[in-house]
Amino acid sequence: MGWLSHEEDCVEMTRTRSAPTISQVAAAAGVSRSSVSRAFTNPHLLSEETVKNVLRIADEIGYVPNHTARALSTGRYANIAIIVPDIANPFFPPMIKAAQEDADNSGFCVFLGNSNEDPAREDQLLARFLGQVEGFILVSSRLGEQRIRHYVERCPLVLINRDIKGLPRVLIDSGPGVSEAVHHLAELGHKSIAYLSGPKRSWSNTQRLAAVKKAGRELDLKVSVISTTTPSYQAAREVSARLINTGATAVISFDDLTAQGVIAGLSDHGLVVPRDISVVGCDDVLDAATHPSLTSVSSRSAESGRTALSILLDFLRKGNTGDIRFSLDTRLVSRETTARPRLP
Amino acid sequence: MGWLSHEEDCVEMTRTRSAPTISQVAAAAGVSRSSVSRAFTNPHLLSEETVKNVLRIADEIGYVPNHTARALSTGRYANIAIIVPDIANPFFPPMIKAAQEDADNSGFCVFLGNSNEDPAREDQLLARFLGQVEGFILVSSRLGEQRIRHYVERCPLVLINRDIKGLPRVLIDSGPGVSEAVHHLAELGHKSIAYLSGPKRSWSNTQRLAAVKKAGRELDLKVSVISTTTPSYQAAREVSARLINTGATAVISFDDLTAQGVIAGLSDHGLVVPRDISVVGCDDVLDAATHPSLTSVSSRSAESGRTALSILLDFLRKGNTGDIRFSLDTRLVSRETTARPRLP
DNA sequence: ATGATTCATGCAACCGGTTGCAATGTCAAG
DNA sequence: CTTGACATTGCAACCGGTTGCATGAATCAT
């Protein structure tokens, strides 16, 4: 490991040759800059011959229209930004990937911002992107509503998993899936379950907690709630004692990561999943790739990205608005971490 | 699920108010545009009083310098682009996250491109970003060497996991880590191990296979090689019978995903990891987040991102560099899926 | 032949900043 | 009282495109 220098064949990175400009093409082709411009953007305004000629020369010189200059004069940046709390959280990549792919197909480039769950950083990112994008997708934003509204005045913006009236938003509604999970547990014979809570201020957490409580009430189950400091694997692992003390025979955890933490924590106390305790995750980011494979509430993360992007592009094209609130429901994916409770 | 419209409180997204410009600030402050510009970029050229005054007025009006306009006139875009084959592959997000974070701290915005393993798409992305970035990080590029060199002439570029002479590149060398894994198994007392192979033509697979064989030879272990059709969880799960037939008491698998498949497959045959068979993964994308937590060869994906970024920024600041080939070695992260073999 | 249309192209202003250079003012040294 | 050095500020050109309007030529109807 280290820095190696090869003297042989030092092609290396030299100072970058500056790109050919529209003027150079114009000069070489013997036409005005306008004509070159039009050859690229409005060829129907020019004679076929001129267009062909200009394009040929441009190609020879290696000219490519400068995105930035074009953006400045037209105001159409052909860029959008996606800001997420944590790229490394497996919940987000499928979403980013889907949105990015669709943006790409519409000729848009996408900026990616990682707020690290920090509102100040998120704010800074927004500000930095503001002058060079046509729109934002803000995922699970931690930013205050006032700040968000501030940015909306300047630039179109679509929220994912944040519910603010009047702003276009896509919400993954854990309700149905979580409710289904509770029913699933009840059917297996569980009487007492626990919910391992995520970040207090998170919209998803609120949703999930409410759904667990509601379904628990309807089915006459005992529902205990356990909180962690942060929704991490380690934090979840460490609350297992409290979890066991509740007497619950099944746990629904805020997300898949914490669910895995729970499984490890239970194991630390000699308990085996699902024999001794059943565990359900949320988001289904692991597919079936763990053993035992995790029963989880599917999150449709990719679809949310696609949907948000299409709302954004629709707005950019048609100016259409209205109070858009798109809700994606979820369902339970039943796998190997849930089973009948042990007989007492 | 579906589109809901609330008539009440339709704040909605209205046509965007255009941002205040430098001229407006200049007028309001009674100074020239140059002075406003300098108040933001070279305050030391102005009297303290003027600076204070301009900034105050700018703040009142809500003026923020336009990134695009600035980029056009200075040529400093303060943007870079990262292009990866597949965002959803858990190997990449930590890398992207690390690079993005450092870029952020240096005032750079980052574009993210997803080539979907498709050279043509990758080429298109490069072209599209070209006019608005100061540099590229190209990860596991699938592009032909000629095309890459073509772009390097136009714009600084750093490669990750692609070895082209003369271009700055960061390579993750699985050799040491895999070798360490073999030693680890040998120390535990294993005499016969297996390598579950990944894609035949993959550079990483070749490297890993070679390292296993070499270390096995040195330590006088029996090494069996098992191939799968594709390196998926399911495929790995399905070869467990063949695996068991080799008589190996430990397996090193191409990556973490297939390692998990192996664990599940062994379980299908009533074997428990690590009691009956030890398993080692590669890339360490799961952290400790599974149970039992996976012993794996760390890939240092985040570090590779950080390193590539710092090479790029160094170049942007200081200019010329030599032929940089930065190699990151790997090491074994020993966790819970490896143990002494059962006594025969 | 003539005025009206249409087509192809160029001119010049503009997008919103930055920056080299010149102009003006201030102050201290000679 | 000059003179020169230095600090402040404005002027105007420039970055690389786009686009409304004007121009001139060719086509067409009358």
XYZ file of C-alpha atoms (C1' of nucleotides) in Angstrom:
748
model
C 0.000 0.000 0.000
C 1.282 3.475 -0.760
C 2.185 5.930 -3.458
C 4.015 4.555 -6.405
C 5.510 6.542 -9.198
C 6.320 5.068 -12.562
C 8.613 7.138 -14.661
C 7.929 5.022 -17.680
C 5.052 6.132 -19.846
C 4.118 9.238 -17.927
C 1.007 10.168 -19.839
C -0.429 11.518 -16.604
C -2.998 14.167 -16.104
C -1.812 17.367 -17.716
C -3.520 20.680 -17.456
C -6.823 20.337 -19.109
C -7.207 21.594 -22.664
C -9.961 24.146 -22.631
C -12.968 23.084 -24.605
C -13.756 24.549 -28.029
C -16.391 27.260 -27.948
C -19.245 28.170 -30.145
C -17.208 31.024 -31.607
C -14.508 28.701 -32.820
C -17.045 26.541 -34.557
C -18.694 29.605 -36.050
C -15.382 30.864 -37.385
C -14.419 27.499 -38.797
C -17.790 27.045 -40.439
C -17.975 30.607 -41.703
C -21.295 31.352 -40.061
C -22.433 33.396 -37.083
C -22.535 32.112 -33.528
C -26.313 32.217 -33.670
C -26.337 29.741 -36.478
C -24.132 27.338 -34.620
C -26.371 27.667 -31.613
C -29.436 27.006 -33.699
C -27.847 24.073 -35.431
C -27.881 22.396 -32.048
C -31.080 23.648 -30.492
C -33.387 24.646 -33.371
C -32.125 22.996 -36.531
C -35.466 23.533 -38.267
C -34.727 27.247 -38.388
C -31.719 26.631 -40.593
C -31.255 25.189 -44.040
C -30.445 21.531 -44.000
C -27.157 22.216 -45.630
C -26.011 24.702 -43.004
C -27.004 22.381 -40.210
C -25.128 19.493 -41.706
C -22.094 21.604 -42.304
C -22.022 23.110 -38.830
C -22.489 19.766 -37.140
C -19.720 18.244 -39.172
C -17.279 20.999 -38.290
C -18.345 20.906 -34.655
C -17.695 17.218 -34.578
C -14.284 17.626 -36.149
C -13.244 20.237 -33.622
C -14.757 18.240 -30.800
C -17.216 20.937 -29.826
C -19.879 20.193 -27.267
C -22.296 22.925 -26.132
C -21.385 24.199 -22.704
C -24.013 23.124 -20.243
C -23.281 25.939 -17.812
C -23.375 28.746 -20.342
C -26.581 27.425 -21.753
C -28.108 27.172 -18.311
C -27.188 30.741 -17.531
C -28.813 32.190 -20.575
C -31.905 30.021 -20.666
C -32.510 29.471 -16.989
C -33.017 25.801 -17.756
C -30.360 24.067 -15.766
C -31.343 20.519 -16.653
C -30.182 19.557 -13.182
C -32.023 18.423 -10.131
C -30.820 17.612 -6.644
C -31.711 14.784 -4.330
C -30.915 15.218 -0.679
C -31.019 12.267 1.681
C -30.126 11.897 5.341
C -27.713 9.018 4.819
C -26.657 7.421 1.562
C -25.220 4.468 3.386
C -28.563 3.563 4.893
C -29.702 0.780 2.561
C -33.172 2.220 2.482
C -32.080 5.075 0.226
C -29.948 3.693 -2.593
C -32.813 1.991 -4.439
C -34.722 5.245 -4.259
C -31.815 7.297 -5.511
C -31.107 4.806 -8.217
C -34.660 4.837 -9.509
C -34.951 8.617 -9.494
C -31.549 9.044 -11.066
C -32.344 6.634 -13.838
C -35.563 8.384 -14.774
C -33.946 11.802 -14.544
C -31.219 10.562 -16.788
C -33.710 9.424 -19.368
C -35.241 12.884 -19.389
C -31.866 14.485 -19.929
C -31.409 15.692 -16.375
C -28.275 15.405 -14.307
C -28.659 14.786 -10.618
C -26.790 16.218 -7.701
C -26.631 14.087 -4.621
C -26.534 15.578 -1.157
C -26.013 13.756 2.092
C -27.244 15.705 5.080
C -25.979 13.243 7.634
C -29.227 13.746 9.516
C -28.091 17.280 10.269
C -30.597 20.067 9.541
C -27.870 22.705 9.291
C -25.976 20.691 6.737
C -29.169 20.051 4.844
C -29.859 23.754 4.760
C -26.378 24.424 3.475
C -26.767 21.868 0.724
C -30.037 23.358 -0.394
C -28.461 26.799 -0.569
C -25.500 25.527 -2.509
C -27.621 23.705 -5.050
C -30.169 26.458 -5.355
C -28.468 28.373 -8.146
C -27.909 25.397 -10.357
C -30.923 23.143 -10.243
C -34.470 23.271 -11.488
C -35.844 21.267 -8.646
C -35.282 19.325 -5.469
C -36.261 16.002 -4.058
C -35.955 16.139 -0.309
C -35.980 12.782 1.380
C -36.958 12.350 5.008
C -36.036 15.963 5.538
C -34.946 16.948 9.016
C -35.320 20.619 8.169
C -37.799 22.921 9.875
C -40.983 23.573 7.967
C -40.216 27.290 7.739
C -36.923 26.675 5.995
C -38.500 24.245 3.583
C -41.186 26.717 2.670
C -38.484 29.305 2.209
C -36.812 27.183 -0.442
C -40.050 26.242 -2.109
C -40.579 29.892 -2.937
C -37.374 29.831 -4.920
C -37.383 26.415 -6.498
C -39.770 23.526 -7.074
C -39.423 20.825 -4.491
C -40.928 17.428 -3.807
C -40.806 15.752 -0.433
C -40.486 12.083 0.297
C -41.565 10.833 3.678
C -42.334 14.211 5.076
C -45.890 15.410 5.259
C -46.297 19.143 4.867
C -49.631 20.463 3.744
C -49.607 22.293 0.466
C -46.302 20.870 -0.723
C -46.077 17.997 -3.169
C -45.051 14.899 -1.258
C -44.697 11.178 -1.613
C -45.296 9.174 1.498
C -44.536 5.586 2.103
C -47.336 4.630 4.367
C -46.113 1.945 6.701
C -49.579 1.719 8.175
C -51.005 -1.157 6.141
C -47.826 -3.217 6.267
C -47.268 -2.720 9.966
C -50.890 -3.439 10.649
C -50.570 -6.590 8.607
C -47.546 -7.531 10.679
C -49.494 -7.161 13.896
C -52.310 -9.276 12.504
C -49.784 -11.851 11.392
C -48.359 -12.034 14.906
C -51.793 -12.224 16.465
C -52.745 -15.069 14.184
C -49.631 -16.926 15.226
C -50.905 -16.665 18.772
C -48.884 -13.800 20.279
C -50.634 -11.874 23.050
C -47.936 -9.429 24.031
C -45.742 -7.584 21.525
C -43.228 -4.749 21.612
C -42.362 -1.925 19.266
C -38.750 -0.824 19.172
C -38.975 2.853 18.386
C -36.857 4.891 15.918
C -36.032 8.620 15.906
C -38.714 10.521 17.782
C -39.059 13.238 15.156
C -39.122 10.938 12.197
C -42.348 10.783 10.266
C -41.963 7.080 9.530
C -41.485 6.302 13.178
C -44.617 8.178 14.124
C -46.541 6.286 11.460
C -45.273 2.915 12.516
C -45.811 3.464 16.179
C -49.359 4.624 15.573
C -50.099 1.638 13.355
C -48.763 -0.835 15.902
C -50.803 0.732 18.681
C -53.959 0.882 16.651
C -53.784 -2.696 15.435
C -52.750 -3.870 18.887
C -55.802 -2.228 20.403
C -58.102 -3.726 17.823
C -56.728 -7.191 18.385
C -56.568 -6.799 22.128
C -52.825 -7.326 22.401
C -50.510 -5.872 24.980
C -48.160 -3.400 23.267
C -44.953 -2.196 24.905
C -42.770 0.525 23.429
C -38.994 0.586 23.805
C -36.914 3.580 22.754
C -33.275 3.725 21.778
C -30.980 6.687 21.647
C -30.202 6.240 17.967
C -31.671 3.729 15.542
C -28.450 1.782 15.137
C -27.610 -1.882 15.207
C -25.599 -1.468 18.370
C -28.191 0.614 20.198
C -30.841 -1.957 19.385
C -28.637 -4.772 20.553
C -28.186 -3.069 23.875
C -31.845 -2.693 24.765
C -32.569 -6.397 24.629
C -32.746 -6.747 28.404
C -35.482 -4.132 28.588
C -37.160 -5.863 25.734
C -37.152 -9.218 27.480
C -38.498 -7.639 30.647
C -41.633 -6.512 28.894
C -42.588 -10.136 28.534
C -43.329 -9.640 24.844
C -43.082 -12.745 22.673
C -42.683 -10.725 19.475
C -41.010 -7.476 18.459
C -41.646 -5.115 15.612
C -38.579 -3.023 15.084
C -38.280 0.425 13.551
C -36.204 -0.855 10.664
C -34.271 -3.876 9.447
C -30.986 -2.739 10.887
C -32.347 -2.424 14.394
C -34.195 -5.696 13.903
C -30.874 -7.382 13.300
C -29.537 -5.682 16.400
C -32.432 -7.062 18.360
C -31.762 -10.568 17.102
C -28.138 -10.278 18.151
C -29.116 -8.811 21.524
C -31.557 -11.616 22.212
C -28.895 -14.098 21.313
C -26.606 -12.419 23.852
C -29.195 -13.457 26.421
C -29.427 -16.972 25.083
C -32.678 -16.468 23.241
C -33.150 -17.812 19.721
C -35.255 -16.211 17.001
C -37.945 -17.192 16.143
C -38.130 -20.052 18.637
C -38.183 -17.842 21.729
C -39.160 -14.517 20.288
C -40.414 -13.439 16.876
C -38.921 -10.409 15.160
C -40.297 -8.214 12.379
C -38.285 -5.521 10.623
C -39.313 -2.580 8.507
C -38.185 -1.401 5.044
C -37.208 -4.822 3.774
C -33.798 -3.684 2.661
C -32.117 -7.022 3.166
C -34.297 -9.029 0.848
C -33.897 -12.567 2.053
C -30.167 -12.168 2.404
C -29.767 -12.929 6.073
C -30.192 -16.110 7.949
C -32.732 -16.638 9.307
C -34.247 -14.381 6.697
C -36.053 -11.448 8.200
C -39.801 -11.013 8.147
C -40.212 -7.372 7.206
C -42.549 -4.648 6.018
C -41.738 -3.833 2.400
C -41.021 -0.180 1.824
C -41.235 0.349 -1.942
C -38.363 2.718 -1.753
C -37.602 2.643 -5.476
C -41.161 3.470 -6.376
C -41.143 6.466 -4.098
C -38.103 7.832 -5.897
C -39.639 7.308 -9.293
C -42.886 8.903 -8.231
C -41.246 11.952 -6.695
C -39.202 12.488 -9.809
C -42.178 12.242 -12.086
C -44.097 14.750 -9.984
C -41.167 17.102 -10.193
C -40.706 16.772 -13.942
C -44.433 17.129 -14.511
C -44.323 20.358 -12.644
C -41.344 21.607 -14.613
C -43.085 20.845 -17.870
C -46.654 21.782 -17.188
C -46.401 24.100 -14.258
C -49.230 22.002 -12.872
C -49.736 21.972 -9.139
C -52.469 21.445 -6.670
C -51.880 19.919 -3.295
C -50.309 16.642 -4.234
C -50.064 13.943 -1.626
C -49.105 10.613 -3.078
C -49.277 7.744 -0.709
C -47.612 4.384 -1.326
C -48.855 1.617 0.857
C -46.819 -1.294 2.126
C -47.298 -4.956 2.884
C -45.775 -7.614 5.039
C -43.195 -9.969 3.619
C -43.333 -12.990 5.837
C -40.109 -14.967 6.170
C -38.295 -16.924 8.818
C -38.062 -14.731 11.911
C -41.684 -15.060 12.935
C -43.302 -18.174 14.376
C -45.817 -19.320 16.993
C -44.860 -18.234 20.488
C -43.483 -20.868 22.873
C -46.075 -22.277 25.089
C -45.695 -20.713 28.516
C -52.938 4.750 -2.025
C -53.490 7.258 -4.801
C -53.774 10.947 -5.634
C -55.533 13.024 -3.088
C -56.438 16.635 -3.479
C -57.153 18.880 -0.567
C -58.889 22.079 -1.519
C -58.320 23.494 1.909
C -55.124 25.455 2.390
C -53.791 25.223 -1.111
C -50.439 26.882 -0.561
C -49.057 24.646 -3.283
C -46.069 25.148 -5.469
C -46.488 28.377 -7.389
C -44.278 29.504 -10.193
C -40.916 30.173 -8.712
C -39.971 33.722 -7.826
C -36.824 34.581 -9.669
C -33.861 35.146 -7.418
C -32.487 38.624 -6.703
C -29.409 39.461 -8.751
C -26.223 41.257 -8.035
C -27.525 44.326 -9.852
C -30.481 44.642 -7.536
C -28.225 44.517 -4.536
C -25.887 47.041 -6.118
C -28.734 49.429 -6.788
C -30.165 49.069 -3.308
C -26.787 49.579 -1.706
C -25.792 52.427 -3.979
C -22.578 50.814 -5.148
C -21.397 49.180 -8.352
C -21.889 45.531 -9.199
C -18.182 44.974 -8.803
C -18.339 46.046 -5.209
C -21.144 43.671 -4.426
C -19.222 40.910 -6.096
C -16.123 41.725 -4.094
C -18.049 41.970 -0.871
C -18.670 38.268 -1.296
C -15.478 37.026 -2.858
C -12.737 39.494 -1.885
C -13.943 41.522 1.074
C -10.405 42.624 1.896
C -10.430 44.789 -1.217
C -13.247 46.867 0.167
C -13.605 49.091 3.183
C -15.097 47.355 6.145
C -18.011 49.669 6.106
C -18.914 48.966 2.494
C -18.684 45.251 3.034
C -20.919 45.364 6.054
C -23.417 47.521 4.285
C -23.555 45.401 1.158
C -23.909 42.184 3.098
C -26.684 43.629 5.180
C -28.641 44.754 2.139
C -27.995 41.463 0.376
C -29.322 39.620 3.353
C -32.424 41.786 3.504
C -33.208 41.205 -0.145
C -32.384 37.536 0.147
C -29.588 37.642 -2.372
C -27.368 34.611 -2.852
C -24.636 34.624 -5.506
C -25.633 32.567 -8.507
C -23.485 29.480 -8.669
C -23.937 29.022 -12.400
C -23.091 32.569 -13.378
C -20.047 32.498 -11.183
C -18.939 29.211 -12.679
C -19.286 30.564 -16.174
C -17.125 33.580 -15.587
C -14.471 31.980 -13.439
C -14.341 28.522 -14.929
C -14.402 27.157 -11.419
C -17.525 25.084 -11.279
C -17.080 23.823 -7.753
C -18.741 20.627 -8.904
C -17.436 17.142 -9.379
C -19.090 13.985 -10.625
C -18.931 10.443 -9.359
C -20.002 7.690 -11.690
C -20.629 4.190 -10.398
C -21.942 1.034 -12.064
C -24.730 0.458 -9.546
C -25.713 2.626 -6.612
C -27.809 -0.152 -5.159
C -24.836 -2.459 -4.782
C -23.975 -2.027 -1.100
C -20.324 -1.871 -1.965
C -20.656 1.625 -3.402
C -22.724 3.752 -1.021
C -20.025 4.027 1.656
C -17.607 5.137 -1.023
C -19.985 7.705 -2.417
C -20.848 8.899 1.041
C -17.232 9.408 2.036
C -16.297 11.210 -1.160
C -19.405 13.334 -1.026
C -18.768 14.341 2.549
C -15.230 15.446 1.865
C -16.234 17.241 -1.296
C -18.906 18.992 0.681
C -16.398 20.176 3.237
C -14.304 21.637 0.466
C -17.268 23.485 -0.932
C -17.872 21.170 -3.850
C -21.197 19.810 -4.997
C -21.315 16.316 -6.368
C -23.185 14.880 -9.285
C -24.000 11.226 -9.104
C -24.178 9.045 -12.183
C -25.329 5.460 -12.365
C -24.082 3.681 -15.448
C -26.014 0.504 -14.798
C -22.926 -1.394 -15.912
C -23.508 -0.039 -19.403
C -20.516 1.552 -21.170
C -22.695 3.567 -23.528
C -24.638 5.032 -20.668
C -21.436 5.776 -18.836
C -20.125 7.606 -21.861
C -23.278 9.633 -22.102
C -23.068 10.603 -18.464
C -19.474 11.741 -18.844
C -20.422 13.901 -21.794
C -23.345 15.417 -20.006
C -21.341 16.295 -16.926
C -18.353 17.510 -18.845
C -19.372 21.147 -19.146
C -20.231 21.592 -15.519
C -17.683 19.817 -13.394
C -14.060 20.310 -12.515
C -13.343 16.644 -12.197
C -14.555 13.070 -12.274
C -14.290 10.019 -10.103
C -14.949 6.953 -12.188
C -15.665 3.821 -10.211
C -15.137 0.344 -11.655
C -15.481 1.897 -15.074
C -16.746 -0.336 -17.840
C -15.669 2.156 -20.477
C -13.025 1.452 -23.089
C -9.597 2.809 -22.347
C -9.667 5.033 -25.426
C -12.816 6.791 -24.324
C -11.479 7.315 -20.855
C -8.312 8.865 -22.219
C -10.461 11.049 -24.430
C -12.209 12.517 -21.421
C -9.028 12.880 -19.423
C -7.805 15.346 -22.007
C -10.748 17.549 -21.233
C -11.157 17.145 -17.531
C -9.269 15.748 -14.545
C -10.362 12.255 -13.671
C -9.507 9.690 -11.018
C -10.261 5.994 -11.353
C -11.266 3.589 -8.639
C -10.752 -0.120 -9.215
C -9.581 0.260 -12.736
C -5.931 0.065 -13.528
C -4.851 2.222 -16.453
C -1.262 3.269 -16.673
C -0.629 6.968 -16.542
C -3.983 7.843 -15.030
C -4.449 8.491 -11.333
C -6.180 5.497 -9.804
C -7.109 3.969 -6.503
C -7.181 0.195 -6.300
C -8.577 -1.991 -3.584
C -6.333 -5.001 -3.333
C -8.163 -7.993 -1.894
C -4.970 -10.031 -1.807
C -3.733 -9.319 1.714
C -7.148 -9.635 3.335
C -7.992 -12.889 1.626
C -4.592 -14.248 2.482
C -5.148 -13.207 6.072
C -8.457 -15.033 6.029
C -6.762 -18.238 4.922
C -4.160 -17.879 7.647
C -6.881 -17.241 10.178
C -8.652 -20.431 9.167
C -5.433 -22.402 9.246
C -4.677 -21.159 12.744
C -8.099 -22.248 13.875
C -7.140 -25.717 12.719
C -8.875 -26.062 9.373
C -7.140 -28.400 6.896
C -9.558 -28.285 4.004
C -11.218 -25.104 2.762
C -13.311 -24.068 -0.217
C -13.564 -20.925 -2.291
C -16.957 -20.054 -3.676
C -16.130 -18.292 -6.903
C -17.720 -15.108 -8.299
C -17.986 -13.974 -11.916
C -15.230 -15.666 -13.937
C -14.172 -12.498 -15.735
C -14.266 -10.213 -12.774
C -10.953 -8.693 -11.759
C -11.762 -8.965 -8.053
C -12.684 -12.613 -8.396
C -9.462 -13.435 -10.175
C -7.539 -11.656 -7.495
C -9.340 -13.362 -4.652
C -9.114 -16.799 -6.150
C -5.398 -16.397 -6.715
C -4.870 -15.219 -3.154
C -6.769 -18.168 -1.713
C -4.810 -20.651 -3.805
C -1.466 -19.095 -3.010
C -2.038 -18.943 0.719
C -3.528 -22.428 0.718
C -0.459 -23.789 -0.982
C 1.856 -22.061 1.473
C -0.043 -23.413 4.433
C -0.497 -26.830 2.938
C -4.298 -26.763 2.965
C -6.601 -28.525 0.610
C -8.403 -25.893 -1.470
C -11.552 -26.721 -3.429
C -13.191 -24.260 -5.793
C -16.935 -24.131 -6.329
C -18.504 -22.037 -9.087
C -21.990 -20.647 -9.318
C -23.851 -19.429 -12.327
C -24.307 -15.929 -10.909
C -22.982 -14.511 -7.665
C -26.396 -14.233 -6.056
C -27.750 -15.205 -2.681
C -29.970 -17.845 -4.199
C -27.291 -19.362 -6.414
C -24.950 -19.616 -3.465
C -27.621 -21.226 -1.367
C -28.142 -23.870 -3.999
C -24.558 -25.085 -4.224
C -24.351 -26.078 -0.583
C -24.585 -29.787 -1.359
C -21.542 -29.596 -3.608
C -19.854 -27.577 -0.947
C -20.488 -30.160 1.744
C -19.253 -32.912 -0.561
C -15.827 -31.317 -0.802
C -15.358 -32.102 2.857
C -14.191 -28.558 3.508
C -14.677 -27.296 7.047
C -14.491 -23.653 6.025
C -15.592 -21.561 3.051
C -14.381 -18.251 1.711
C -17.053 -16.756 -0.444
C -16.722 -14.243 -3.278
C -18.706 -11.606 -1.437
C -20.939 -11.072 1.566
C -24.127 -11.739 -0.280
C -23.057 -15.161 -1.456
C -21.645 -15.840 1.995
C -25.112 -15.310 3.420
C -26.477 -17.644 0.769
C -23.983 -20.272 1.825
C -25.020 -19.939 5.450
C -28.651 -20.408 4.500
C -27.812 -23.340 2.227
C -25.853 -25.084 4.950
C -28.733 -24.556 7.305
C -31.005 -26.226 4.751
C -28.843 -29.307 5.255
C -28.968 -29.028 9.018
C -25.503 -27.557 9.390
C -24.883 -24.647 11.730
C -22.332 -21.884 11.187
C -19.738 -21.702 12.651
C -20.176 -24.869 14.675
C -20.121 -27.214 11.702
C -18.569 -25.049 9.025
C -16.855 -21.658 9.125
C -17.768 -18.972 6.574
C -15.852 -15.892 5.442
C -17.291 -13.196 3.177
C -15.675 -10.451 1.147
C -16.284 -6.680 0.978
C -17.632 -6.398 4.487
C -20.706 -4.536 3.376
C -22.875 -5.785 6.209
C -20.789 -4.474 9.067
C -21.791 -6.558 12.021
C -25.434 -6.258 11.108
C -26.305 -9.907 10.702
C -26.523 -12.648 13.211
C -24.203 -14.426 13.583
C -22.157 -11.492 12.371
C -20.112 -12.314 9.334
C -16.355 -12.650 9.325
C -15.351 -10.785 6.191
C -12.519 -9.230 4.242
C -12.891 -5.506 4.619
C -12.982 -3.667 1.344
C -12.238 -0.181 2.609
C -14.724 1.162 0.190
C -15.137 4.424 2.095
C -11.409 5.005 2.167
C -11.134 4.481 -1.545
C -13.711 7.216 -2.072
C -11.948 9.571 0.273
C -8.597 8.874 -1.337
C -9.842 9.378 -4.859
C -11.437 12.634 -3.871
C -8.332 13.921 -2.199
C -6.227 13.063 -5.244
C -8.688 14.937 -7.391
C -8.797 18.016 -5.188
C -5.032 18.024 -4.835
C -4.775 18.084 -8.562
C -7.259 20.909 -8.870
C -5.313 22.968 -6.370
C -1.740 22.203 -7.212
C -1.932 21.197 -10.815
C 0.298 18.553 -12.196
C 0.706 15.147 -10.638
C 2.795 12.143 -11.560
C 1.534 8.710 -12.364
C -0.446 7.998 -9.236
C -1.367 4.452 -8.379
C -2.706 4.263 -4.880
C -3.265 0.782 -3.634
C -5.421 0.118 -0.592
C -4.845 -3.202 0.978
C -7.471 -5.102 2.857
C -7.601 -6.975 6.092
C -9.706 -9.593 7.723
C -12.434 -8.546 10.100
C -12.919 -11.520 12.292
C -16.393 -11.949 13.731
C -18.726 -14.759 14.600
C -18.927 -17.030 11.565
C -15.485 -18.554 11.954
C -14.435 -20.991 14.663
C -12.346 -24.121 15.235
C -13.494 -27.033 13.106
C -15.425 -29.822 14.779
C -13.265 -32.687 15.794
C -13.751 -35.452 13.244
C -43.392 44.006 -62.662
C -44.763 44.592 -57.732
C -45.936 44.154 -53.128
C -46.513 40.395 -49.697
C -44.686 36.180 -47.592
C -41.548 33.124 -46.244
C -36.994 31.482 -45.325
C -32.258 31.703 -43.777
C -29.098 34.179 -41.365
C -26.751 37.861 -38.743
C -26.669 41.587 -35.160
C -26.618 42.743 -30.687
C -28.476 42.463 -26.172
C -28.845 39.539 -22.416
C -28.187 35.805 -18.593
C -25.441 37.048 -13.604
C -21.612 37.028 -12.209
C -15.806 38.226 -12.144
C -11.718 40.902 -12.825
C -7.902 43.837 -15.085
C -7.264 48.369 -15.275
C -7.954 53.135 -14.478
C -9.617 56.917 -11.599
C -9.968 59.096 -7.389
C -8.792 60.093 -2.691
C -5.707 59.878 1.475
C -1.679 60.183 3.850
C 3.215 60.222 4.861
C 7.776 61.047 3.442
C 10.950 64.105 1.101
C 4.144 71.630 -1.511
C 5.303 67.716 -4.332
C 5.457 62.995 -5.038
C 4.642 58.363 -4.503
C 2.466 54.439 -2.243
C -1.636 52.524 -1.054
C -6.528 51.904 -0.277
C -11.306 52.156 -2.439
C -14.247 52.004 -5.969
C -16.151 52.055 -10.709
C -15.896 51.029 -15.737
C -16.200 47.873 -19.116
C -14.928 43.622 -21.122
C -15.522 38.890 -20.707
C -17.223 33.863 -19.712
C -20.237 30.836 -23.697
C -24.127 30.367 -24.841
C -29.552 32.005 -26.467
C -32.997 34.727 -28.752
C -35.917 38.884 -30.378
C -35.632 41.543 -34.111
C -33.875 43.206 -38.491
C -32.158 42.261 -42.973
C -31.841 40.483 -47.518
C -32.978 37.029 -50.792
C -36.086 34.041 -52.859
C -40.866 32.688 -53.772
C -45.514 33.651 -54.678
C -49.928 35.752 -55.839
C -51.792 39.351 -58.395
